[in-house]
Short mmCIF file of C-alpha atoms in Angstrom, two decimals:
data_model
loop_
_atom_site.label_atom_id
_atom_site.label_comp_id
_atom_site.label_asym_id
_atom_site.label_seq_id
_atom_site.Cartn_x
_atom_site.Cartn_y
_atom_site.Cartn_z
CA UNK A 1 -17.21 -8.04 6.56
CA UNK A 2 -15.97 -4.90 8.28
CA UNK A 3 -12.79 -3.42 6.91
CA UNK A 4 -9.69 -2.10 8.62
CA UNK A 5 -10.59 0.73 10.97
CA UNK A 6 -8.29 3.64 11.78
CA UNK A 7 -8.60 6.69 13.98
CA UNK A 8 -8.33 9.57 13.99
CA UNK A 9 -8.76 10.33 10.30
CA UNK A 10 -6.98 13.66 10.56
CA UNK A 11 -4.53 15.13 13.06
CA UNK A 12 -2.72 18.45 13.17
CA UNK A 13 0.07 18.96 15.69
CA UNK A 14 3.07 21.18 16.18
CA UNK A 15 6.61 19.88 15.89
CA UNK A 16 8.02 18.28 19.02
CA UNK A 17 4.53 17.23 20.14
CA UNK A 18 3.53 13.59 20.40
CA UNK A 19 0.73 11.81 18.55
CA UNK A 20 -0.79 8.34 18.51
CA UNK A 21 -2.75 6.48 15.85
CA UNK A 22 -5.00 3.48 16.35
CA UNK A 23 -5.79 0.59 14.04
CA UNK A 24 -8.24 -2.29 14.30
CA UNK A 25 -7.63 -4.92 11.61
CA UNK A 26 -10.14 -7.18 9.94
CA UNK A 27 -11.36 -9.80 12.38
CA UNK A 28 -9.19 -12.90 12.32
CA UNK A 29 -6.29 -11.30 10.47
CA UNK A 30 -3.07 -12.30 12.17
CA UNK A 31 -0.76 -9.97 10.26
CA UNK A 32 -0.81 -6.20 10.67
CA UNK A 33 1.27 -3.58 8.87
CA UNK A 34 1.85 0.13 9.34
CA UNK A 35 2.88 2.09 6.25
CA UNK A 36 3.83 5.76 5.84
CA UNK A 37 2.69 7.49 2.64
CA UNK A 38 4.30 10.85 1.96
CA UNK A 39 2.54 13.05 -0.58
CA UNK A 40 3.47 12.07 -4.12
CA UNK A 41 5.01 8.75 -3.09
CA UNK A 42 3.89 5.19 -2.62
CA UNK A 43 3.42 3.75 0.85
CA UNK A 44 6.54 2.62 2.69
CA UNK A 45 6.54 -0.04 5.40
CA UNK A 46 7.23 1.07 8.95
CA UNK A 47 6.52 -2.13 10.87
CA UNK A 48 4.92 -5.56 10.48
CA UNK A 49 3.35 -7.62 13.27
CA UNK A 50 2.44 -11.28 13.27
CA UNK A 51 -0.08 -11.65 16.10
CA UNK A 52 1.58 -9.66 18.90
CA UNK A 53 5.16 -10.15 17.71
CA UNK A 54 7.25 -7.88 15.52
CA UNK A 55 8.29 -9.46 12.22
CA UNK A 56 10.00 -6.50 10.56
CA UNK A 57 10.72 -3.05 11.98
CA UNK A 58 13.89 -2.40 10.00
CA UNK A 59 12.54 0.83 8.53
CA UNK A 60 10.96 2.23 11.69
CA UNK A 61 12.77 5.34 13.01
CA UNK A 62 13.04 3.93 16.49
CA UNK A 63 14.34 7.11 18.07
CA UNK A 64 10.90 8.69 17.66
CA UNK A 65 8.46 6.05 16.43
CA UNK A 66 7.05 3.16 18.43
CA UNK A 67 4.28 0.65 17.83
CA UNK A 68 2.61 -2.09 19.76
CA UNK A 69 0.02 -4.80 19.30
CA UNK A 70 -0.28 -6.10 22.82
CA UNK A 71 -3.17 -8.55 22.47
CA UNK A 72 -2.57 -9.45 18.87
CA UNK A 73 -5.61 -7.56 17.64
CA UNK A 74 -5.60 -3.76 17.50
CA UNK A 75 -2.44 -1.70 17.30
CA UNK A 76 -1.17 1.78 18.10
CA UNK A 77 1.58 3.74 16.39
CA UNK A 78 3.16 6.63 18.28
CA UNK A 79 5.44 9.45 17.25
CA UNK A 80 7.33 11.33 19.95
CA UNK A 81 8.55 13.96 19.25
CA UNK A 82 7.13 14.74 15.83
CA UNK A 83 9.15 16.45 13.11
CA UNK A 84 7.98 18.40 10.09
CA UNK A 85 9.01 15.54 7.80
CA UNK A 86 6.59 13.20 9.58
CA UNK A 87 3.69 14.89 7.78
CA UNK A 88 2.16 12.03 5.83
CA UNK A 89 -0.74 9.60 5.69
CA UNK A 90 -0.28 6.64 8.00
CA UNK A 91 -1.91 3.52 6.62
CA UNK A 92 -2.71 0.39 8.52
CA UNK A 93 -3.17 -2.87 6.63
CA UNK A 94 -3.93 -6.43 7.60
CA UNK A 95 -3.82 -9.85 6.02
CA UNK A 96 -5.13 -13.24 7.04
CA UNK A 97 -1.65 -14.62 7.51
CA UNK A 98 1.94 -13.74 6.68
CA UNK A 99 2.43 -15.10 3.19
CA UNK A 100 4.17 -13.94 0.04
CA UNK A 101 0.95 -14.63 -1.88
CA UNK A 102 -1.66 -12.98 0.31
CA UNK A 103 -3.05 -9.56 -0.46
CA UNK A 104 -3.21 -6.87 2.18
CA UNK A 105 -6.34 -4.92 3.08
CA UNK A 106 -5.84 -1.25 3.87
CA UNK A 107 -7.65 1.13 6.17
CA UNK A 108 -8.58 4.70 5.18
CA UNK A 109 -5.46 6.14 6.80
CA UNK A 110 -4.69 8.93 9.24
CA UNK A 111 -3.51 12.17 7.66
CA UNK A 112 -0.95 13.83 9.93
CA UNK A 113 0.10 17.44 9.49
CA UNK A 114 3.04 18.66 11.55
CA UNK A 115 3.36 22.45 11.75
CA UNK B 1 17.54 -4.04 -4.38
CA UNK B 2 13.97 -4.80 -5.30
CA UNK B 3 11.88 -2.03 -6.82
CA UNK B 4 8.99 -1.12 -9.06
CA UNK B 5 8.78 1.80 -11.45
CA UNK B 6 5.72 3.51 -12.79
CA UNK B 7 7.07 5.68 -15.60
CA UNK B 8 3.95 7.81 -16.06
CA UNK B 9 2.74 10.28 -13.44
CA UNK B 10 -0.57 10.63 -15.25
CA UNK B 11 -2.53 8.78 -17.90
CA UNK B 12 -5.45 10.41 -19.70
CA UNK B 13 -8.03 8.41 -21.66
CA UNK B 14 -11.51 8.99 -22.98
CA UNK B 15 -14.39 6.97 -21.62
CA UNK B 16 -14.91 3.80 -23.62
CA UNK B 17 -11.32 3.64 -24.83
CA UNK B 18 -8.87 1.01 -23.64
CA UNK B 19 -6.46 2.01 -20.91
CA UNK B 20 -2.97 0.89 -19.90
CA UNK B 21 -1.07 1.86 -16.77
CA UNK B 22 2.56 0.80 -16.97
CA UNK B 23 4.71 -0.89 -14.34
CA UNK B 24 8.18 -2.40 -14.51
CA UNK B 25 9.88 -4.30 -11.74
CA UNK B 26 13.30 -5.37 -10.55
CA UNK B 27 13.58 -8.37 -8.23
CA UNK B 28 16.25 -10.87 -7.30
CA UNK B 29 13.94 -13.89 -7.29
CA UNK B 30 10.41 -14.80 -8.27
CA UNK B 31 8.28 -11.68 -8.59
CA UNK B 32 5.07 -11.46 -6.63
CA UNK B 33 3.27 -8.47 -8.11
CA UNK B 34 0.19 -6.53 -7.09
CA UNK B 35 -1.95 -3.66 -8.28
CA UNK B 36 -3.88 -1.40 -5.91
CA UNK B 37 -6.18 1.58 -6.53
CA UNK B 38 -6.61 4.56 -4.22
CA UNK B 39 -9.62 6.86 -4.33
CA UNK B 40 -9.49 10.26 -2.61
CA UNK B 41 -9.61 10.04 1.18
CA UNK B 42 -9.82 6.27 1.06
CA UNK B 43 -7.37 3.48 1.63
CA UNK B 44 -5.79 1.35 -1.04
CA UNK B 45 -8.03 -1.28 -2.59
CA UNK B 46 -6.62 -4.53 -3.96
CA UNK B 47 -7.22 -5.07 -7.69
CA UNK B 48 -5.22 -8.14 -8.67
CA UNK B 49 -2.01 -10.07 -8.17
CA UNK B 50 0.43 -12.25 -10.07
CA UNK B 51 2.02 -15.12 -8.21
CA UNK B 52 2.64 -17.74 -10.86
CA UNK B 53 0.95 -19.36 -13.82
CA UNK B 54 -1.01 -17.62 -16.56
CA UNK B 55 0.61 -14.36 -17.67
CA UNK B 56 -2.78 -12.65 -18.00
CA UNK B 57 -4.31 -12.01 -14.60
CA UNK B 58 -7.91 -10.91 -14.20
CA UNK B 59 -9.01 -8.80 -11.27
CA UNK B 60 -11.71 -6.60 -9.85
CA UNK B 61 -13.85 -4.06 -11.74
CA UNK B 62 -12.90 -5.46 -15.17
CA UNK B 63 -9.17 -4.81 -14.78
CA UNK B 64 -6.52 -7.23 -15.93
CA UNK B 65 -2.74 -7.21 -15.99
CA UNK B 66 -0.20 -8.81 -18.25
CA UNK B 67 2.96 -10.26 -16.74
CA UNK B 68 5.94 -10.20 -19.11
CA UNK B 69 9.05 -11.81 -17.68
CA UNK B 70 11.39 -10.88 -20.53
CA UNK B 71 10.43 -7.21 -20.30
CA UNK B 72 10.07 -7.31 -16.49
CA UNK B 73 6.72 -5.59 -16.81
CA UNK B 74 3.30 -5.93 -15.24
CA UNK B 75 1.04 -3.45 -17.03
CA UNK B 76 -2.52 -2.86 -15.85
CA UNK B 77 -5.18 -2.84 -18.55
CA UNK B 78 -8.89 -2.43 -19.10
CA UNK B 79 -10.65 -2.82 -22.46
CA UNK B 80 -13.13 0.03 -21.92
CA UNK B 81 -12.47 2.82 -19.41
CA UNK B 82 -15.15 4.35 -17.20
CA UNK B 83 -15.16 7.82 -15.68
CA UNK B 84 -15.40 6.11 -12.30
CA UNK B 85 -12.01 4.46 -12.94
CA UNK B 86 -10.36 7.84 -12.36
CA UNK B 87 -8.08 7.33 -9.37
CA UNK B 88 -4.49 6.80 -8.27
CA UNK B 89 -3.04 3.40 -9.17
CA UNK B 90 -0.10 1.72 -7.47
CA UNK B 91 1.97 -1.20 -8.62
CA UNK B 92 3.73 -3.14 -5.87
CA UNK B 93 6.14 -6.04 -5.49
CA UNK B 94 6.66 -8.25 -2.48
CA UNK B 95 9.85 -7.33 -0.62
CA UNK B 96 11.81 -10.58 -0.48
CA UNK B 97 14.90 -8.99 1.08
CA UNK B 98 13.32 -8.36 4.47
CA UNK B 99 12.11 -10.73 7.14
CA UNK B 100 8.44 -10.01 6.60
CA UNK B 101 5.98 -9.85 3.75
CA UNK B 102 5.78 -6.11 3.14
CA UNK B 103 5.10 -4.58 -0.24
CA UNK B 104 7.33 -2.15 -2.10
CA UNK B 105 5.17 0.36 -3.95
CA UNK B 106 5.77 2.47 -7.02
CA UNK B 107 5.12 6.20 -6.80
CA UNK B 108 1.71 5.84 -8.36
CA UNK B 109 0.01 6.83 -11.61
CA UNK B 110 -3.01 9.10 -11.72
CA UNK B 111 -5.60 7.87 -14.19
CA UNK B 112 -8.00 10.46 -15.54
CA UNK B 113 -10.93 9.26 -17.64
CA UNK B 114 -12.87 11.97 -19.45
CA UNK B 115 -16.47 11.71 -20.55
#
C-alpha cells in the first residue's frame, strides 16, 4: 500500500513570496490533515478535511494560509505572503475515517525555509 | 486545555538495556493516547495507541506502553533497545475540545541507543 505522498520535499523562498504544497493521501482515506512542525516542537494542526469539506480550521492563520481539497482526494496548502516564522516542516496525514480511535498516517513532509 | 508533556528532551541507553520514554497527559475526558516515531527526513510512523481496556498496550517493533490513569501517564517501553531504535519519539493525545479529530503532540524525546 502506497503511503502519503507530499511534494516538494524542500522549498526555500524569500519572505513575502508565496508557496504551495501538495499532498496525496493513502487511497480511500476520507480524512486529511495538515500539520505544521516547527523545529524543536511537536506537530500542530493547521486544518482537517473530511472528504472535500473542512472539519476544523480553527488554528489556520487565514490571513495568509489557505488550503483546499476540491475533489476529496489530494490537497494543496498555500502560504501567501510567507513570513520568517513560517519556516517549518509541513506534514500531511490521512486516516481512513474521522474517528477518535483511528491512527493517522503521515507523509514525509515539506521542509520550508523562509529567508 | 488538553496537553501532553514529555519531560525528557533526550534519553540515552545502551543496546540491549530496557528503555523508557516518559509521557504525561492532561485531558478533560477519556484519554485517547498515541505514540509516534520520527526518523530523520521521514514522516511520523505510528507505534501504538491506547483507547480503552488493558493498561499495557503492545505495538510495532517490540514497543509497548503502560497506561496509568492515577498518574496520568503513558510511558513508552521496550525490554531490549536496539541501535536502530534511535529516533525522535512523540506522545500525542486526541484533541477533544475541537470539532475534528486532530492530535495534540508533545515536544518530542530524542532516544539515543549506543552500541
